[in-house]
Amino acid sequence: MSYIFKQTLLPSNKYSLKAPYTMAPQFITVHNTANNAPATNEISYMLGNNNQVSYHVAVDDKEVIQAIPFNRNAWHCGDGGGDKDPNALKKGNRLSIGIEICYSKSGGARYGVAEENAVQYIAKLLKQYGWSIERVKKHQDWSGKYCPHRILAEERWDSFLKRIEKAMKLKESEKKEEQNLAQDLLNETGRESCKEMIRRGVDEKLFSSKHENVDKYTDKELISYAMAYTNRITK
């Protein structure tokens, strides 16, 4: 399952209406659009109207589109959060990234793919911020609205969260596998030989002094700089 990520960002002259406050996000809030339009239409409509309704991201069966930077708030939780509210900083509108899953009205297979793309994207965000699954909330958690309506109607919220957790574990496993592949290209003798060539290159002014500390380099980096040293001395 894969998606195309892109940004179609809210113009700054609309910040006062759609995203008036700076934000340090602490949660992710999940919504269903209750519509059958693709993400590009949902984003275009949201950006183009003058309603005080907004969200950060829309996800469909092909794309994940971000419309509002994550350091700005959006009006998607229906729970207030204006400056006159004494509990403003406890509100979903002021602390959470709003994600709309498209095609939820009657999208059939397209909705299923959109939801899976949302699972993968939310897992990516959680890893990016170093958050656990407890940071993922329903719109309903903030204001009581029956949203995400399709997930709730099908009684799948718990399984939705478990799918995100599974995706996070897979991403972590893939990352470790990549790290292991990058680190196991050389044996110990090969590593020391590459390090010696790089240090020699620094002494001979072929490399800058920033390459003196080669002990933290991956095997891929060691091979790359050792090849560069060889190419330079053979010219």
mmCIF file of C-alpha atoms in Angstrom:
data_model
loop_
_atom_site.group_PDB
_atom_site.id
_atom_site.type_symbol
_atom_site.label_atom_id
_atom_site.label_comp_id
_atom_site.label_asym_id
_atom_site.label_seq_id
_atom_site.Cartn_x
_atom_site.Cartn_y
_atom_site.Cartn_z
ATOM 1 C CA MET A 1 0.000 0.000 0.000
ATOM 2 C CA SER A 2 1.501 3.344 -0.986
ATOM 3 C CA TYR A 3 0.368 6.914 -1.453
ATOM 4 C CA ILE A 4 1.653 10.139 -2.948
ATOM 5 C CA PHE A 5 2.290 12.855 -0.378
ATOM 6 C CA LYS A 6 1.989 16.467 -1.422
ATOM 7 C CA GLN A 7 1.300 19.886 0.037
ATOM 8 C CA THR A 8 -1.286 22.421 -1.099
ATOM 9 C CA LEU A 9 -0.830 24.936 1.673
ATOM 10 C CA LEU A 10 -3.245 27.515 3.016
ATOM 11 C CA PRO A 11 -2.242 31.044 1.919
ATOM 12 C CA SER A 12 -0.916 33.051 4.866
ATOM 13 C CA ASN A 13 -3.546 35.742 4.248
ATOM 14 C CA LYS A 14 -6.141 33.174 5.361
ATOM 15 C CA TYR A 15 -4.378 32.235 8.592
ATOM 16 C CA SER A 16 -6.557 34.606 10.604
ATOM 17 C CA LEU A 17 -9.640 32.656 9.498
ATOM 18 C CA LYS A 18 -8.486 29.062 9.176
ATOM 19 C CA ALA A 19 -5.338 28.736 11.321
ATOM 20 C CA PRO A 20 -4.982 31.793 13.587
ATOM 21 C CA TYR A 21 -2.802 30.317 16.354
ATOM 22 C CA THR A 22 0.647 28.806 16.537
ATOM 23 C CA MET A 23 0.606 25.229 17.753
ATOM 24 C CA ALA A 24 2.940 22.635 19.216
ATOM 25 C CA PRO A 25 0.960 19.492 18.319
ATOM 26 C CA GLN A 26 0.409 16.855 20.967
ATOM 27 C CA PHE A 27 -2.242 14.653 19.358
ATOM 28 C CA ILE A 28 -3.593 13.387 16.040
ATOM 29 C CA THR A 29 -7.362 13.594 15.537
ATOM 30 C CA VAL A 30 -9.053 11.252 13.057
ATOM 31 C CA HIS A 31 -12.128 12.270 11.029
ATOM 32 C CA ASN A 32 -14.253 10.826 8.226
ATOM 33 C CA THR A 33 -15.318 13.370 5.614
ATOM 34 C CA ALA A 34 -18.918 12.022 5.335
ATOM 35 C CA ASN A 35 -18.487 12.722 1.633
ATOM 36 C CA ASN A 36 -17.346 10.898 -1.512
ATOM 37 C CA ALA A 37 -14.926 13.466 -2.911
ATOM 38 C CA PRO A 38 -11.190 12.817 -3.384
ATOM 39 C CA ALA A 39 -8.601 14.533 -1.205
ATOM 40 C CA THR A 40 -7.760 17.182 -3.797
ATOM 41 C CA ASN A 41 -11.416 18.301 -3.914
ATOM 42 C CA GLU A 42 -11.748 18.305 -0.134
ATOM 43 C CA ILE A 43 -8.617 20.415 0.239
ATOM 44 C CA SER A 44 -9.562 22.779 -2.576
ATOM 45 C CA TYR A 45 -12.999 23.381 -1.077
ATOM 46 C CA MET A 46 -11.625 23.914 2.420
ATOM 47 C CA LEU A 47 -8.993 26.391 1.244
ATOM 48 C CA GLY A 48 -11.390 28.246 -1.027
ATOM 49 C CA ASN A 49 -14.315 28.926 1.297
ATOM 50 C CA ASN A 50 -14.551 31.526 4.048
ATOM 51 C CA ASN A 51 -15.903 29.252 6.754
ATOM 52 C CA GLN A 52 -14.086 28.876 10.061
ATOM 53 C CA VAL A 53 -13.610 25.174 9.389
ATOM 54 C CA SER A 54 -10.243 23.656 8.588
ATOM 55 C CA TYR A 55 -8.031 20.598 8.980
ATOM 56 C CA HIS A 56 -4.414 19.777 8.328
ATOM 57 C CA VAL A 57 -4.515 16.737 6.029
ATOM 58 C CA ALA A 58 -6.907 14.868 3.728
ATOM 59 C CA VAL A 59 -6.252 11.260 2.726
ATOM 60 C CA ASP A 60 -7.809 9.315 -0.134
ATOM 61 C CA ASP A 61 -6.991 6.126 -2.032
ATOM 62 C CA LYS A 62 -4.097 7.717 -3.895
ATOM 63 C CA GLU A 63 -2.881 10.833 -2.081
ATOM 64 C CA VAL A 64 -2.140 12.359 1.293
ATOM 65 C CA ILE A 65 -2.453 16.127 0.961
ATOM 66 C CA GLN A 66 -1.359 18.544 3.667
ATOM 67 C CA ALA A 67 -3.067 21.935 3.648
ATOM 68 C CA ILE A 68 -2.060 23.541 6.962
ATOM 69 C CA PRO A 69 1.421 23.464 8.545
ATOM 70 C CA PHE A 70 1.568 21.436 11.730
ATOM 71 C CA ASN A 71 2.792 24.460 13.662
ATOM 72 C CA ARG A 72 -0.576 26.175 13.095
ATOM 73 C CA ASN A 73 -3.911 25.187 14.623
ATOM 74 C CA ALA A 74 -7.002 24.224 12.641
ATOM 75 C CA TRP A 75 -10.744 24.259 13.397
ATOM 76 C CA HIS A 76 -11.708 20.588 13.135
ATOM 77 C CA CYS A 77 -12.652 19.360 16.616
ATOM 78 C CA GLY A 78 -15.695 21.500 17.393
ATOM 79 C CA ASP A 79 -14.470 22.119 20.934
ATOM 80 C CA GLY A 80 -13.600 25.807 20.944
ATOM 81 C CA GLY A 81 -10.101 26.867 21.818
ATOM 82 C CA GLY A 82 -10.190 30.626 21.227
ATOM 83 C CA ASP A 83 -8.244 33.116 23.306
ATOM 84 C CA LYS A 84 -11.287 33.888 25.496
ATOM 85 C CA ASP A 85 -11.588 30.235 26.480
ATOM 86 C CA PRO A 86 -9.749 29.660 29.804
ATOM 87 C CA ASN A 87 -9.167 26.025 28.815
ATOM 88 C CA ALA A 88 -7.949 26.863 25.323
ATOM 89 C CA LEU A 89 -4.672 24.990 25.603
ATOM 90 C CA LYS A 90 -6.492 21.789 26.584
ATOM 91 C CA LYS A 91 -8.543 21.714 23.408
ATOM 92 C CA GLY A 92 -8.264 19.470 20.381
ATOM 93 C CA ASN A 93 -8.470 22.455 18.073
ATOM 94 C CA ARG A 94 -5.362 23.924 19.646
ATOM 95 C CA LEU A 95 -3.289 20.795 20.208
ATOM 96 C CA SER A 96 -4.026 18.245 17.502
ATOM 97 C CA ILE A 97 -3.292 17.511 13.859
ATOM 98 C CA GLY A 98 -6.603 16.994 12.056
ATOM 99 C CA ILE A 99 -6.703 14.188 9.472
ATOM 100 C CA GLU A 100 -9.738 13.638 7.238
ATOM 101 C CA ILE A 101 -10.243 10.227 5.598
ATOM 102 C CA CYS A 102 -12.072 10.608 2.294
ATOM 103 C CA TYR A 103 -14.821 8.560 0.566
ATOM 104 C CA SER A 104 -16.405 7.584 3.893
ATOM 105 C CA LYS A 105 -20.028 8.142 2.807
ATOM 106 C CA SER A 106 -20.269 5.267 0.353
ATOM 107 C CA GLY A 107 -16.823 4.977 -1.164
ATOM 108 C CA GLY A 108 -16.649 1.200 -1.141
ATOM 109 C CA ALA A 109 -13.210 -0.151 -2.017
ATOM 110 C CA ARG A 110 -11.836 3.364 -2.444
ATOM 111 C CA TYR A 111 -12.657 4.092 1.167
ATOM 112 C CA GLY A 112 -10.893 0.929 2.301
ATOM 113 C CA VAL A 113 -7.714 1.995 0.518
ATOM 114 C CA ALA A 114 -8.032 5.561 1.842
ATOM 115 C CA GLU A 115 -8.358 4.268 5.392
ATOM 116 C CA GLU A 116 -5.296 2.064 5.001
ATOM 117 C CA ASN A 117 -3.344 5.031 3.633
ATOM 118 C CA ALA A 118 -4.418 6.958 6.732
ATOM 119 C CA VAL A 119 -3.196 4.102 8.936
ATOM 120 C CA GLN A 120 0.214 4.187 7.257
ATOM 121 C CA TYR A 121 0.463 7.976 7.350
ATOM 122 C CA ILE A 122 -0.553 8.227 11.017
ATOM 123 C CA ALA A 123 2.015 5.543 11.876
ATOM 124 C CA LYS A 124 4.629 7.640 10.085
ATOM 125 C CA LEU A 125 3.639 10.774 12.028
ATOM 126 C CA LEU A 126 3.737 8.931 15.351
ATOM 127 C CA LYS A 127 7.245 7.685 14.590
ATOM 128 C CA GLN A 128 8.277 11.152 13.452
ATOM 129 C CA TYR A 129 7.140 12.780 16.690
ATOM 130 C CA GLY A 130 8.175 9.896 18.938
ATOM 131 C CA TRP A 131 4.586 9.394 20.091
ATOM 132 C CA SER A 132 2.681 6.288 21.158
ATOM 133 C CA ILE A 133 -0.765 5.192 20.013
ATOM 134 C CA GLU A 134 -2.360 7.048 22.961
ATOM 135 C CA ARG A 135 -1.821 10.259 20.999
ATOM 136 C CA VAL A 136 -4.394 9.206 18.366
ATOM 137 C CA LYS A 137 -7.884 10.543 19.136
ATOM 138 C CA LYS A 138 -11.325 10.449 17.585
ATOM 139 C CA HIS A 139 -13.144 13.687 16.796
ATOM 140 C CA GLN A 140 -15.720 12.271 19.198
ATOM 141 C CA ASP A 141 -13.191 12.363 22.058
ATOM 142 C CA TRP A 142 -13.026 16.156 21.950
ATOM 143 C CA SER A 143 -16.599 17.316 21.331
ATOM 144 C CA GLY A 144 -18.811 14.243 21.325
ATOM 145 C CA LYS A 145 -19.552 14.410 17.600
ATOM 146 C CA TYR A 146 -20.152 11.009 15.988
ATOM 147 C CA CYS A 147 -16.946 11.102 13.975
ATOM 148 C CA PRO A 148 -15.137 9.322 12.396
ATOM 149 C CA HIS A 149 -18.650 8.145 11.559
ATOM 150 C CA ARG A 150 -17.823 5.128 9.412
ATOM 151 C CA ILE A 151 -15.213 3.663 11.730
ATOM 152 C CA LEU A 152 -17.550 4.152 14.679
ATOM 153 C CA ALA A 153 -20.608 2.740 12.896
ATOM 154 C CA GLU A 154 -18.632 -0.369 11.968
ATOM 155 C CA GLU A 155 -17.274 -0.624 15.528
ATOM 156 C CA ARG A 156 -13.680 -0.664 14.308
ATOM 157 C CA TRP A 157 -11.955 2.070 16.338
ATOM 158 C CA ASP A 158 -9.958 -0.378 18.465
ATOM 159 C CA SER A 159 -8.922 -2.414 15.426
ATOM 160 C CA PHE A 160 -8.049 0.819 13.599
ATOM 161 C CA LEU A 161 -5.634 1.702 16.412
ATOM 162 C CA LYS A 162 -4.159 -1.804 16.369
ATOM 163 C CA ARG A 163 -3.511 -1.490 12.647
ATOM 164 C CA ILE A 164 -1.600 1.730 13.284
ATOM 165 C CA GLU A 165 0.460 0.035 16.004
ATOM 166 C CA LYS A 166 1.239 -2.841 13.638
ATOM 167 C CA ALA A 167 2.308 -0.381 10.935
ATOM 168 C CA MET A 168 4.592 1.371 13.433
ATOM 169 C CA LYS A 169 6.275 -1.925 14.327
ATOM 170 C CA LEU A 170 6.773 -2.772 10.668
ATOM 171 C CA LYS A 171 8.318 0.631 9.992
ATOM 172 C CA GLU A 172 10.671 0.161 12.946
ATOM 173 C CA SER A 173 11.626 -3.294 11.686
ATOM 174 C CA GLU A 174 12.289 -1.944 8.179
ATOM 175 C CA LYS A 175 14.426 0.862 9.624
ATOM 176 C CA LYS A 176 16.548 -1.586 11.624
ATOM 177 C CA GLU A 177 16.946 -3.794 8.573
ATOM 178 C CA GLU A 178 18.157 -0.824 6.533
ATOM 179 C CA GLN A 179 20.603 0.119 9.290
ATOM 180 C CA ASN A 180 21.918 -3.424 9.451
ATOM 181 C CA LEU A 181 22.385 -3.567 5.690
ATOM 182 C CA ALA A 182 24.234 -0.238 5.755
ATOM 183 C CA GLN A 183 26.503 -1.414 8.569
ATOM 184 C CA ASP A 184 27.376 -4.906 7.339
ATOM 185 C CA LEU A 185 29.017 -4.188 4.009
ATOM 186 C CA LEU A 186 32.562 -4.514 5.374
ATOM 187 C CA ASN A 187 34.383 -6.793 7.787
ATOM 188 C CA GLU A 188 36.520 -5.249 10.527
ATOM 189 C CA THR A 189 39.695 -5.269 8.409
ATOM 190 C CA GLY A 190 37.917 -3.507 5.573
ATOM 191 C CA ARG A 191 36.548 -0.854 7.926
ATOM 192 C CA GLU A 192 39.979 -0.091 9.358
ATOM 193 C CA SER A 193 41.484 0.140 5.869
ATOM 194 C CA CYS A 194 38.821 2.626 4.772
ATOM 195 C CA LYS A 195 39.259 4.688 7.942
ATOM 196 C CA GLU A 196 43.003 4.830 7.386
ATOM 197 C CA MET A 197 42.517 6.095 3.809
ATOM 198 C CA ILE A 198 40.123 8.809 4.983
ATOM 199 C CA ARG A 199 42.513 9.949 7.754
ATOM 200 C CA ARG A 200 45.327 10.022 5.212
ATOM 201 C CA GLY A 201 43.142 12.132 2.955
ATOM 202 C CA VAL A 202 42.622 14.636 5.774
ATOM 203 C CA ASP A 203 46.408 14.772 6.428
ATOM 204 C CA GLU A 204 47.041 15.303 2.720
ATOM 205 C CA LYS A 205 44.370 18.056 2.574
ATOM 206 C CA LEU A 206 42.273 16.046 0.166
ATOM 207 C CA PHE A 207 39.420 16.061 2.699
ATOM 208 C CA SER A 208 38.421 18.710 5.203
ATOM 209 C CA SER A 209 39.179 18.176 8.884
ATOM 210 C CA LYS A 210 35.520 17.379 9.563
ATOM 211 C CA HIS A 211 36.293 13.832 8.374
ATOM 212 C CA GLU A 212 38.792 13.149 11.173
ATOM 213 C CA ASN A 213 36.185 11.396 13.343
ATOM 214 C CA VAL A 214 35.471 8.406 11.122
ATOM 215 C CA ASP A 215 34.576 5.946 13.866
ATOM 216 C CA LYS A 216 30.898 6.901 13.650
ATOM 217 C CA TYR A 217 30.681 6.471 9.874
ATOM 218 C CA THR A 218 28.524 3.709 8.431
ATOM 219 C CA ASP A 219 30.107 1.168 6.112
ATOM 220 C CA LYS A 220 28.433 2.884 3.184
ATOM 221 C CA GLU A 221 30.027 6.225 4.144
ATOM 222 C CA LEU A 222 33.439 4.609 4.681
ATOM 223 C CA ILE A 223 33.356 2.996 1.246
ATOM 224 C CA SER A 224 32.220 6.232 -0.399
ATOM 225 C CA TYR A 225 35.021 8.360 1.071
ATOM 226 C CA ALA A 226 37.645 5.668 0.564
ATOM 227 C CA MET A 227 36.699 5.528 -3.118
ATOM 228 C CA ALA A 228 36.875 9.326 -3.299
ATOM 229 C CA TYR A 229 40.380 9.227 -1.806
ATOM 230 C CA THR A 230 41.473 6.625 -4.325
ATOM 231 C CA ASN A 231 40.083 8.639 -7.224
ATOM 232 C CA ARG A 232 41.811 11.810 -6.077
ATOM 233 C CA ILE A 233 45.272 10.322 -5.633
ATOM 234 C CA THR A 234 45.136 8.557 -9.005
ATOM 235 C CA LYS A 235 44.335 11.714 -10.963
#
